[in-house]
Tab-separated table of C-alpha atoms in Angstrom:
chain	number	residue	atom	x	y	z
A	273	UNK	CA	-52.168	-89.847	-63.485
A	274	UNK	CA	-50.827	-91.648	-60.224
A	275	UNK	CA	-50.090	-89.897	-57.315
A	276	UNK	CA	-47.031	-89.059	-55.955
A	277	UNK	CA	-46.873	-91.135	-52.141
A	278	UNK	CA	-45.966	-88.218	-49.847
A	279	UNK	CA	-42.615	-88.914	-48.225
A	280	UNK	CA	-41.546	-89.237	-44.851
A	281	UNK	CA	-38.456	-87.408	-45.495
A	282	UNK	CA	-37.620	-83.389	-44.374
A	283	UNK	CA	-37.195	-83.162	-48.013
A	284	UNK	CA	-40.384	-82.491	-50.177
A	285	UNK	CA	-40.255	-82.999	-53.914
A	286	UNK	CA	-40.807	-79.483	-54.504
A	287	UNK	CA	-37.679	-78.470	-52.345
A	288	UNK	CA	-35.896	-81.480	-54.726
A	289	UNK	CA	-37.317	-79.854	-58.148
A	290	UNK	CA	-35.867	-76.269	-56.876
A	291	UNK	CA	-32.546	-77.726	-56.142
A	292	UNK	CA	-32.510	-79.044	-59.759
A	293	UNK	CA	-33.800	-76.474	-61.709
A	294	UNK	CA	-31.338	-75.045	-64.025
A	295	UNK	CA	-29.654	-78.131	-63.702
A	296	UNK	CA	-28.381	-80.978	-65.759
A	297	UNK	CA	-29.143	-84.389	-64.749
A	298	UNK	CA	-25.850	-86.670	-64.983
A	299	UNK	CA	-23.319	-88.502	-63.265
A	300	UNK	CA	-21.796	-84.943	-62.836
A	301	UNK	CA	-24.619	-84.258	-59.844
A	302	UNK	CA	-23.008	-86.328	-57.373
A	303	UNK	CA	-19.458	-85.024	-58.047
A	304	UNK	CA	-17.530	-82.546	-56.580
A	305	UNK	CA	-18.464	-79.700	-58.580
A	306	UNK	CA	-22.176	-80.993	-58.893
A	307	UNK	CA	-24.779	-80.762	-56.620
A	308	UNK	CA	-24.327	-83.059	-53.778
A	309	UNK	CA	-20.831	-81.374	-53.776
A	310	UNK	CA	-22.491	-78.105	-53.253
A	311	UNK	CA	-24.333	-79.226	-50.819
A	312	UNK	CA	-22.084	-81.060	-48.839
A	313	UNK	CA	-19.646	-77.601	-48.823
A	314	UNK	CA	-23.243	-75.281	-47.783
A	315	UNK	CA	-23.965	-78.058	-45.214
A	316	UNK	CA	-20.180	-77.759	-43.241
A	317	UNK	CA	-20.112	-74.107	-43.912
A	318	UNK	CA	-23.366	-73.792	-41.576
A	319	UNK	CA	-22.392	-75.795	-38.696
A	320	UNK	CA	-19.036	-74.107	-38.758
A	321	UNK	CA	-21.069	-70.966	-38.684
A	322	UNK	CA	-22.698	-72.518	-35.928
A	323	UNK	CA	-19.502	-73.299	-33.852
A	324	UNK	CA	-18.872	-69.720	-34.102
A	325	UNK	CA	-21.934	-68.254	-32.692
A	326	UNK	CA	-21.354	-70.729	-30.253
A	327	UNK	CA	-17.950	-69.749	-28.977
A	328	UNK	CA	-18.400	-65.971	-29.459
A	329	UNK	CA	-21.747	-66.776	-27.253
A	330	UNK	CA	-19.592	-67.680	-24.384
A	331	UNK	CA	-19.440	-65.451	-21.641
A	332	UNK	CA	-15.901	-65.390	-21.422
A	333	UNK	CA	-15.495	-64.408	-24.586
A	334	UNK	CA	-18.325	-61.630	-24.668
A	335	UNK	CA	-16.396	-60.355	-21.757
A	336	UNK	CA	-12.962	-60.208	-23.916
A	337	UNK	CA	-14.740	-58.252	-26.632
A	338	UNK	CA	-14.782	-61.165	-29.265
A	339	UNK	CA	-16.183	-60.931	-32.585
A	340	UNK	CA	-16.209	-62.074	-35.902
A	341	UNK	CA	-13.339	-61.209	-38.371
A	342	UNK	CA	-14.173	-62.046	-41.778
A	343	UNK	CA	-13.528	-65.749	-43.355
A	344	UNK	CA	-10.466	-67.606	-44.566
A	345	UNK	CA	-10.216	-70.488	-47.705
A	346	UNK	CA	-9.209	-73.889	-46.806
A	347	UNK	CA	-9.113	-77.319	-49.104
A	348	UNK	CA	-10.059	-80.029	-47.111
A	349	UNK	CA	-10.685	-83.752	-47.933
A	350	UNK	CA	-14.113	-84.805	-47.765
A	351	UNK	CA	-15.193	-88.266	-48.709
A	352	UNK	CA	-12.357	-88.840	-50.646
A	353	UNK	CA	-12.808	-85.324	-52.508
A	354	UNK	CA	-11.180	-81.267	-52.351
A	355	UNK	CA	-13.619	-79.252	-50.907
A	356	UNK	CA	-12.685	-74.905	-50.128
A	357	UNK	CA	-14.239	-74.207	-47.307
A	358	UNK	CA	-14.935	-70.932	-45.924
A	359	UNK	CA	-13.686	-71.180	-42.657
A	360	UNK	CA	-14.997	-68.403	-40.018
A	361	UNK	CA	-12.882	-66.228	-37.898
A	362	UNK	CA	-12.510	-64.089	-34.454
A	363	UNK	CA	-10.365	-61.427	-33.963
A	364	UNK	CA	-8.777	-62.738	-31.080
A	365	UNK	CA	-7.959	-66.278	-33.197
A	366	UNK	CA	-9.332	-68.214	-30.241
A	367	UNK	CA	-11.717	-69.675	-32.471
A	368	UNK	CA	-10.862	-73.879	-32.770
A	369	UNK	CA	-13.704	-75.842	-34.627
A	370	UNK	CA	-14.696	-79.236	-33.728
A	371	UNK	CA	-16.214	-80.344	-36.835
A	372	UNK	CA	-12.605	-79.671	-38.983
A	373	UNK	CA	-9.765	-78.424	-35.973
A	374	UNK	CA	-7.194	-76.089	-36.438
A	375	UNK	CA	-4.213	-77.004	-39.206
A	376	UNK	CA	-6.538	-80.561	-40.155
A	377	UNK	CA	-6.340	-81.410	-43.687
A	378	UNK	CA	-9.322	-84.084	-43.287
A	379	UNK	CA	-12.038	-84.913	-42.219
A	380	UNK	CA	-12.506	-86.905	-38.678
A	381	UNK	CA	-12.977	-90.258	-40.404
A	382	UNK	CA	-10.512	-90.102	-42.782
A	383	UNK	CA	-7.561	-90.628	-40.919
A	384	UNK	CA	-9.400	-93.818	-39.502
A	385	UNK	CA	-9.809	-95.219	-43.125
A	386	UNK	CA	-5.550	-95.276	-43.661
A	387	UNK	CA	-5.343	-96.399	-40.466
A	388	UNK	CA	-7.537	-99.657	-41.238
A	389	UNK	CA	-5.884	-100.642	-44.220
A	390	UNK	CA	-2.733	-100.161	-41.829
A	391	UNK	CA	-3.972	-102.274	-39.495
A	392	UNK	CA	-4.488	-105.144	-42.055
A	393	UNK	CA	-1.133	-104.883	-43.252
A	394	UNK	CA	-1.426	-103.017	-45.871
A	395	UNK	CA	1.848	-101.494	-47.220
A	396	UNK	CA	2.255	-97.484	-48.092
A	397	UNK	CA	2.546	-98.158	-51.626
A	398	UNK	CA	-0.728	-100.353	-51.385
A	399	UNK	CA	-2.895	-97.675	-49.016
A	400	UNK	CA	-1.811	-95.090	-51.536
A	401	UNK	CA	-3.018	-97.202	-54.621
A	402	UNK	CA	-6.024	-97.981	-52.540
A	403	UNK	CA	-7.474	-94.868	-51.620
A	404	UNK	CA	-6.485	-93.675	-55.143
A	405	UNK	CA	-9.094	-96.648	-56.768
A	406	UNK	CA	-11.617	-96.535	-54.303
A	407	UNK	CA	-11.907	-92.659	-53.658
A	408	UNK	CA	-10.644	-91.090	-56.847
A	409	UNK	CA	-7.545	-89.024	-54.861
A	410	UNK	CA	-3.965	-89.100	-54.635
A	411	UNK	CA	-2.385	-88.612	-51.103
A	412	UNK	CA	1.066	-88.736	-50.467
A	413	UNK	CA	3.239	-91.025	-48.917
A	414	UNK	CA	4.414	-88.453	-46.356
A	415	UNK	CA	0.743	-87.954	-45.273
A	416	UNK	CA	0.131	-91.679	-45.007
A	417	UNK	CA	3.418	-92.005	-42.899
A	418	UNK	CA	1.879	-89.247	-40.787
A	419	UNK	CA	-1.231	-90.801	-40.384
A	420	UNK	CA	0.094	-93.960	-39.102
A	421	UNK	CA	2.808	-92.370	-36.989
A	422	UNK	CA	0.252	-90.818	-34.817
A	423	UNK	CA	-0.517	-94.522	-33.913
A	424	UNK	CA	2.530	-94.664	-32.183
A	425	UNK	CA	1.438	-92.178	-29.498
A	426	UNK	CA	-2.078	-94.310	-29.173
A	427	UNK	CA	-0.129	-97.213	-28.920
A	428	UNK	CA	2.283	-95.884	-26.200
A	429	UNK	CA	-0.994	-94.454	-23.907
A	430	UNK	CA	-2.222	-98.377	-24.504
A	431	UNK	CA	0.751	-99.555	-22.767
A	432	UNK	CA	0.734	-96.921	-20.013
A	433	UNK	CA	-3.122	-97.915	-18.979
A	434	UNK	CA	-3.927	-98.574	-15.401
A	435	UNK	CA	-4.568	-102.234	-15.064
A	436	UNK	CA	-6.821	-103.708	-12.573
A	437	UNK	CA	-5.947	-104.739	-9.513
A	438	UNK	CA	-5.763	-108.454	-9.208
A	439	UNK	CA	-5.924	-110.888	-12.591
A	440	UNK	CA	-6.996	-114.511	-11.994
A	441	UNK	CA	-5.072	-115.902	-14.726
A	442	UNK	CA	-2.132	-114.076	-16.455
A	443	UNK	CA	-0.534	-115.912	-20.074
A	444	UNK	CA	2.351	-115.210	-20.981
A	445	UNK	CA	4.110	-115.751	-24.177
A	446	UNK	CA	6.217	-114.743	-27.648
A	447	UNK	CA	6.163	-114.685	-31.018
A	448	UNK	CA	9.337	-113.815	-33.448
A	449	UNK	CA	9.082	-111.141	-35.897
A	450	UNK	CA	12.081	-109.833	-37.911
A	451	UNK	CA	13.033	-106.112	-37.399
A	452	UNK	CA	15.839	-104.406	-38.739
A	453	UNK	CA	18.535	-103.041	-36.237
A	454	UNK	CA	22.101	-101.405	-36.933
A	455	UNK	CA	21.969	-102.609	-40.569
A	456	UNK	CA	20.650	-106.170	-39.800
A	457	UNK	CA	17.675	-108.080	-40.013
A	458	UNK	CA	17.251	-109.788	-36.391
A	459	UNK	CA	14.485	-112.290	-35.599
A	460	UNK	CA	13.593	-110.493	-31.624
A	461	UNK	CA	10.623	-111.973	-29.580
A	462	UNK	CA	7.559	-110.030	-28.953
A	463	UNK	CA	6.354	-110.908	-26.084
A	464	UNK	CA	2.452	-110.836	-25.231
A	465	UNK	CA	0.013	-110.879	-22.100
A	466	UNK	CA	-3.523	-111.507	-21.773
A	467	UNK	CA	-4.997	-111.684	-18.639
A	468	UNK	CA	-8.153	-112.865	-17.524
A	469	UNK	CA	-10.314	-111.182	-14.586
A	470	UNK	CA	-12.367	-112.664	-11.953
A	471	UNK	CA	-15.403	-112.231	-14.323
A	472	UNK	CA	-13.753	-114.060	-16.851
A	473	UNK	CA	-13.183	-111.023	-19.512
A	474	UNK	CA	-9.795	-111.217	-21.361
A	475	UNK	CA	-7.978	-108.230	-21.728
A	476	UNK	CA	-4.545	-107.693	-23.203
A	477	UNK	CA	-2.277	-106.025	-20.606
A	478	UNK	CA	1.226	-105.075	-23.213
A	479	UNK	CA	3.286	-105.695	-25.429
A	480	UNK	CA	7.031	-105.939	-25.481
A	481	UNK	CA	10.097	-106.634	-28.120
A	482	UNK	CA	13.489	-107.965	-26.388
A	483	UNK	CA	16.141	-109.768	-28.619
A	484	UNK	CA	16.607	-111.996	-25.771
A	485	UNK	CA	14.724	-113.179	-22.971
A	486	UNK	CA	16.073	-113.548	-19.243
A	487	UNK	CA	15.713	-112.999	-15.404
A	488	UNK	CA	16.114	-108.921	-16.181
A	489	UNK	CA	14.027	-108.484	-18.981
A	490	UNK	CA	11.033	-110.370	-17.041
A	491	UNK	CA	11.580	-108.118	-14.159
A	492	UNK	CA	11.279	-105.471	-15.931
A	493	UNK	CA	8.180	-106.477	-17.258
A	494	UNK	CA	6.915	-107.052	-13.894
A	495	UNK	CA	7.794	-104.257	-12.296
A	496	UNK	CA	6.083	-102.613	-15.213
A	497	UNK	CA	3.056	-104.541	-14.450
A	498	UNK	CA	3.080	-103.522	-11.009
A	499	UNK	CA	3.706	-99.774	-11.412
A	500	UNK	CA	0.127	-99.927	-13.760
A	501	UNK	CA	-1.813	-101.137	-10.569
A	502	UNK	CA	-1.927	-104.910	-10.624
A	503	UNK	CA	-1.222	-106.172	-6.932
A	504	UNK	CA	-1.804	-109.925	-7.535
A	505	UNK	CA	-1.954	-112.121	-10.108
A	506	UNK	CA	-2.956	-115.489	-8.770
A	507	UNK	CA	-2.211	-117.769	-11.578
A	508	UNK	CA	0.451	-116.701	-14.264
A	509	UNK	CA	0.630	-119.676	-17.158
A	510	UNK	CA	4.040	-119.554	-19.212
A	511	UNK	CA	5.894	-121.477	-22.234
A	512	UNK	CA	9.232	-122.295	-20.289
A	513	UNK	CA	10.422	-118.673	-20.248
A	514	UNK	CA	13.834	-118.431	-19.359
A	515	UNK	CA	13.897	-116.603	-15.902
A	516	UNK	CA	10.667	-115.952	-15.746
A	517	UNK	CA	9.775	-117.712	-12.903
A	518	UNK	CA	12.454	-116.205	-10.672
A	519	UNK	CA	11.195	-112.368	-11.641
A	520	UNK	CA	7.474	-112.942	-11.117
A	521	UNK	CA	7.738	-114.566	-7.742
A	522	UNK	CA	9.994	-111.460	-6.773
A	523	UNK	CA	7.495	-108.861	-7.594
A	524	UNK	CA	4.247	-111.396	-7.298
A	525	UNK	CA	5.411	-113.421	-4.170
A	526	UNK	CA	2.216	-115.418	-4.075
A	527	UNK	CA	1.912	-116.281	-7.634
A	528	UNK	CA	1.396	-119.574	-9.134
A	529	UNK	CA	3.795	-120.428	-12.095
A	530	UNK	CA	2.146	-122.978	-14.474
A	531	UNK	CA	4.509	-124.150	-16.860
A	532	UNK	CA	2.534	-124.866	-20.498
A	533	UNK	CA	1.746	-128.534	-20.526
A	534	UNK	CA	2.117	-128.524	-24.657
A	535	UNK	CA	4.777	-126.626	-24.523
A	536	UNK	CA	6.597	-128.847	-22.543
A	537	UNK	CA	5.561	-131.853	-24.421
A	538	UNK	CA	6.912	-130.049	-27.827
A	539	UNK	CA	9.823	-129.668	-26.092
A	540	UNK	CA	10.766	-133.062	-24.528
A	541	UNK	CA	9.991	-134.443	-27.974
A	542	UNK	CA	13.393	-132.229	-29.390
A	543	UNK	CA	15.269	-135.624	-27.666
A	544	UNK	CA	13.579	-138.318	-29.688
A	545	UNK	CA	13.670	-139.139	-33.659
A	546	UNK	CA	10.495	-138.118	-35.524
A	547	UNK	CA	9.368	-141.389	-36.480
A	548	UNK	CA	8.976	-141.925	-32.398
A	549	UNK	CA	7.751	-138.646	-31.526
A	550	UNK	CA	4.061	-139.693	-31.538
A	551	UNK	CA	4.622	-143.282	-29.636
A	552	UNK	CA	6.260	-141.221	-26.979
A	553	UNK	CA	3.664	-138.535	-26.909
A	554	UNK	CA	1.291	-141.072	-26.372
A	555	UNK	CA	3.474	-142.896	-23.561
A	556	UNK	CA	3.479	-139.045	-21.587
A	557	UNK	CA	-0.466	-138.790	-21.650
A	558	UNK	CA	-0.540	-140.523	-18.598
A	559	UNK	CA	1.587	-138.010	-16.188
A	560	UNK	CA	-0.296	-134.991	-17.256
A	561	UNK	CA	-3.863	-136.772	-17.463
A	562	UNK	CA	-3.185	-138.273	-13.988
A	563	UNK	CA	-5.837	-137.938	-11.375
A	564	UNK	CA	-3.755	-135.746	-8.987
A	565	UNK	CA	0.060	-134.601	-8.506
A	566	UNK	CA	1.099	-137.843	-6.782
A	567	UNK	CA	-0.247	-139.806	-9.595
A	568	UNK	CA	1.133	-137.534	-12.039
A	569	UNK	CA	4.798	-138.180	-10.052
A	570	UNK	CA	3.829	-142.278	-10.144
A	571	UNK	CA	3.446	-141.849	-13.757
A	572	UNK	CA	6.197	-140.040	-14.635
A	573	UNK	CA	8.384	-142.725	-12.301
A	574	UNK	CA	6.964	-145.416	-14.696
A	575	UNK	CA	7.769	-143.726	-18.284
A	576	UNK	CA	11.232	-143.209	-16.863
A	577	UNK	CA	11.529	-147.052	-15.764
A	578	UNK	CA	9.952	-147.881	-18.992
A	579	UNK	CA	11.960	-148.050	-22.858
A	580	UNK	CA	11.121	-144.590	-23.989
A	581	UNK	CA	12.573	-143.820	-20.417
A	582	UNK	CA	15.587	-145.553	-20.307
A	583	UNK	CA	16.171	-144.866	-23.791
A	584	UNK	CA	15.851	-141.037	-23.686
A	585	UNK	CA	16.819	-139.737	-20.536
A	586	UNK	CA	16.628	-135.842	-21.278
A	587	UNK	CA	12.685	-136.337	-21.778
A	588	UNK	CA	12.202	-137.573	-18.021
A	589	UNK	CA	15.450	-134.659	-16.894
A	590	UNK	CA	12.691	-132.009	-19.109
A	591	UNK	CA	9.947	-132.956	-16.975
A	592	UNK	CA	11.525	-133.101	-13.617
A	593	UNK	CA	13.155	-129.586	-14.175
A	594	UNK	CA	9.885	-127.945	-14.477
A	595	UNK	CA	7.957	-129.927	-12.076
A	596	UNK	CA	7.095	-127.722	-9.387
A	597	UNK	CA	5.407	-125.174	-12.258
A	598	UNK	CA	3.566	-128.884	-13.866
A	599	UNK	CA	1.570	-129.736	-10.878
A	600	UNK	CA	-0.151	-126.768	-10.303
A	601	UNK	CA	-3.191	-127.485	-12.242
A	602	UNK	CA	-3.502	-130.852	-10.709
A	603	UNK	CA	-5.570	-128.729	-8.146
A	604	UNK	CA	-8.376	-128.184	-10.407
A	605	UNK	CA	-11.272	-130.429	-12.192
A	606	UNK	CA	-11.006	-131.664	-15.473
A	607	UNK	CA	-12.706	-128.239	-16.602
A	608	UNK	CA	-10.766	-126.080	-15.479
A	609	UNK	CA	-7.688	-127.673	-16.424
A	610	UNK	CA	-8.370	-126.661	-19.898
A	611	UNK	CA	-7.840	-123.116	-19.011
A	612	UNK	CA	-4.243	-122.809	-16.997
A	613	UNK	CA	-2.753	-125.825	-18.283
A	614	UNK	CA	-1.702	-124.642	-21.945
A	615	UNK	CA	-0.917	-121.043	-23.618
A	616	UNK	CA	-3.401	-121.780	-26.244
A	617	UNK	CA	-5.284	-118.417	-25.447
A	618	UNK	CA	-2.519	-116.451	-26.518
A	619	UNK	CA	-1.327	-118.902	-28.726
A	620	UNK	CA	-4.668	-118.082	-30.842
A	621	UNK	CA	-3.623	-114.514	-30.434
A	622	UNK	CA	-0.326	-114.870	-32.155
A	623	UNK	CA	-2.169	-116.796	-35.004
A	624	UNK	CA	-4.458	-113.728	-35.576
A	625	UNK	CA	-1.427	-111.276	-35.300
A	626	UNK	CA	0.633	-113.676	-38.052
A	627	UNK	CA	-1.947	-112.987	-40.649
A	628	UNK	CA	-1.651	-109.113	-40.302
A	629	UNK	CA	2.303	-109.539	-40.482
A	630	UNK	CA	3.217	-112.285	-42.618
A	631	UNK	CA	3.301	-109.769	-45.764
A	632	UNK	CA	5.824	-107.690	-44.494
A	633	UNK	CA	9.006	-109.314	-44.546
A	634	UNK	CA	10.380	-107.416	-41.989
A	635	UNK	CA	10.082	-104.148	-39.991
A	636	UNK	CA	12.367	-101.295	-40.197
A	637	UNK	CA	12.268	-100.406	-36.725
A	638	UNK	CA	11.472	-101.896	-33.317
A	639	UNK	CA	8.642	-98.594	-33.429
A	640	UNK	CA	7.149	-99.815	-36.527
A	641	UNK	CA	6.680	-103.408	-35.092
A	642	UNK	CA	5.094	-101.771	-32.464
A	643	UNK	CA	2.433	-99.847	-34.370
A	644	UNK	CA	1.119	-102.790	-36.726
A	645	UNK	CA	1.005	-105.392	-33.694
A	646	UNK	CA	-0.383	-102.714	-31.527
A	647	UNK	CA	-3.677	-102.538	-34.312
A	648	UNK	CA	-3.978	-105.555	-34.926
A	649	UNK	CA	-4.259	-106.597	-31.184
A	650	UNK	CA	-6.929	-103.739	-30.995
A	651	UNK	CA	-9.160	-104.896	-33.278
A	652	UNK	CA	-8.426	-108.344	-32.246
A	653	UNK	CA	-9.321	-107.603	-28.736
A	654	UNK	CA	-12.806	-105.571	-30.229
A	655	UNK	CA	-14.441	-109.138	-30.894
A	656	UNK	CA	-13.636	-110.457	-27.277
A	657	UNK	CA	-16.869	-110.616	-25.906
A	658	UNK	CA	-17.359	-113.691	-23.660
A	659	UNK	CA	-15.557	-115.514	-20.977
A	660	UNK	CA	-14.093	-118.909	-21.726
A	661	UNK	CA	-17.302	-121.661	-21.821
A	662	UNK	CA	-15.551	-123.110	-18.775
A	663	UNK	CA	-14.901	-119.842	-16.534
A	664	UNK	CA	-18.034	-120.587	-14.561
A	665	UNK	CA	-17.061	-123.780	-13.499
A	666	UNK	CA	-12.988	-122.059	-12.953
A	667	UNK	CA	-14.814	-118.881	-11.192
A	668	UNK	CA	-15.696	-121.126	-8.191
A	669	UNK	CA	-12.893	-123.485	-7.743
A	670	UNK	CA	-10.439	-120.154	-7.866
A	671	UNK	CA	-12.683	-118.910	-5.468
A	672	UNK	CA	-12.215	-121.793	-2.884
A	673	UNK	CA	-8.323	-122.101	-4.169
A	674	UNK	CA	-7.528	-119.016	-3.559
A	675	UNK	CA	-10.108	-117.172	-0.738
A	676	UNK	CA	-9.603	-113.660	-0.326
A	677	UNK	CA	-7.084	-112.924	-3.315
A	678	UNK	CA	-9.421	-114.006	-5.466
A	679	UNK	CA	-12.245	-112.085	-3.810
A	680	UNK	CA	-10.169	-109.208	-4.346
A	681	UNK	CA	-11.005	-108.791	-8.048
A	682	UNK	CA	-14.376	-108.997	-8.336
């Protein structure tokens, strides 16, 4: 007869053939009422038991004349089952367990489940249904609702932060979402900002929903900004944001607007029929690919002498408006152009948030927008974990470009 290979586990077989003596072998083990059930109940029981020899240890209470006062039944969720638990008790009812706090229905872990399936856009209805099919219980909508609305406090704390001090590179830019206010369905912007350190780690600094956009609202924002720490933002890269310009400058004297090249191109091409769009796309290449902001201004001189010039006279009147925030990155190499000369960074970011959101028709409130943005930038902002391929090259030239300031945040 073969030998049993001794195991490496705490567990020998004999202690296993004890704990199933008596026993029936079946599916019925692993359930709640079955063994591993059991086990799981004897296992919490102790280190509550534990926890209270703990906290009567403490001087303090010692001191107080502290002691145990008997046990108390409560049904909490564990694993996705009802387990009674007997829960331990002082007299002076000081006693407040880690492993399952005071008034908690569930386990730590549990709450983190609904609020994954949340965060992926899940509805009520569907998180319900879910947790019903995968875990074999039925939880209310009312405690899902809870469960999510403690988000909302997370999610406020988030946009409180500190910030750090200076940010080489701040984008700025919106998406539209529909949210329900006063009875109607309104398409508002929510606005986003990533900025980018001196060490070239992204970091989301808000959020923020406005129905319209202007010199105020961007103040605001600013001011916000400001109040959480930053000092300086050297480079701040923007779609054409009405007023924007005008507010950061106010708060951020020093800062560089850069207008978004594509941006601008997308929106100079509003003037021209679509069948000409891409033979006029292709005529602009050469301002914005120029060697340097006086060949940039030679080149856009010769598109407006040329026919696409002459025959659409709002394209050059686009370009001219926003020069002073084009030429900026004319400063920079090739490389680092990539970086400050388009919104794409956040532009990816709004991509990412679209697939969490595009299920839900539209929000109830302006707080409920909030939330599911607000988790799905989180775990969005989990999987940043390098700097842009080109921030090594950027590093040194915004070193040189901008001395001191830029010295300031590393």
């Amino acid at each position: 007869m073969a030998r049993r290979r001794k195991s490496d586990s705490p567990f020998s077989d004999e202690l296993i053939d004890q704990l199933l003596e008596g026993r029936e072998h079946g599916a019925h083990l692993l359930g709640n009422d079955g063994l591993i059930g059991e086990l799981k109940k004897r296992l919490a029981e102790r280190m509550l038991e534990g926890e209270m020899e703990a906290h009567l240890d403490d001087p303090d209470q010692q001191e107080a004349g502290n002691h145990r006062n008997g046990r108390s039944s409560k049904t909490v969720s564990m694993d996705g089952e009802r387990v009674v638990l007997d829960i331990p008790r002082d007299r002076h009812g000081q006693f407040d367990p880690t492993l399952i706090p005071k008034y908690a229905r569930r386990f730590p872990g549990f709450d983190d489940k609904i609020i994954a399936l949340y965060a992926r856009g899940m509805s009520t209805r569907d998180i319900r249904a879910h947790i019903q099919e995968i875990y074999g219980i039925d939880v209310s909508a009312n405690l899902v609702s809870a469960v999510t609305e403690s988000v909302m406090a997370d999610a406020l704390a988030w946009q409180n932060r500190p910030l750090e001090t200076v940010y080489a590179i701040v984008y700025f830019d919106a998406l539209r979402v529909k949210i329900r206010d006063e009875g109607m369905v309104h398409s508002k912007a929510v606005y986003l900002a990533i900025g980018i350190t001196s060490h070239g780690a992204k970091e989301i600094l808000g959020l923020w929903i406005e129905q319209t956009e202007g010199a105020k609202f961007w103040m605001r924002v600013m001011t916000e900004l400001k109040g959480r720490g930053v000092s300086d933002i050297l480079i701040a890269v923007v779609d054409g944001l009405k007023g924007f310009p005008e507010a950061i400058t106010a708060v951020f004297p020093d800062t560089v607007v850069q207008t978004c090249i594509v941006h601008l191109i997308r929106y100079s091409m509003q003037f021209a029929s679509w069948k000409e769009r891409k033979a006029i796309a292709k005529a602009l290449r050469p301002i914005y690919g120029a060697v340097s902001a006086d060949a940039a201004a030679a080149a856009l001189d010769e598109f407006e002498q040329g026919p696409w010039g002459q025959k659409y006279p709002p394209v050059v009147a686009s370009w001219r408006r926003k020069w002073e925030q084009v030429i900026p990155f004319f400063a920079f190499s090739a490389e680092v152009r990539k970086i400050i000369y388009t919104t794409n960074a956040i532009e990816s970011l709004h991509s990412q948030v679209r697939k969490t959101i595009r299920n839900k028709g539209h929000f109830p409130s302006d707080e409920a927008a909030i939330k599911l943005i607000y988790l799905s930038l989180r775990q969005i902002e989990a999987k940043w974990k390098r700097p842009p391929k080109e921030w090594h090259a950027a590093k040194a030239q915004l070193a040189i470009q901008f001395g001191e300031r830029f010295i300031l945040s590393v």
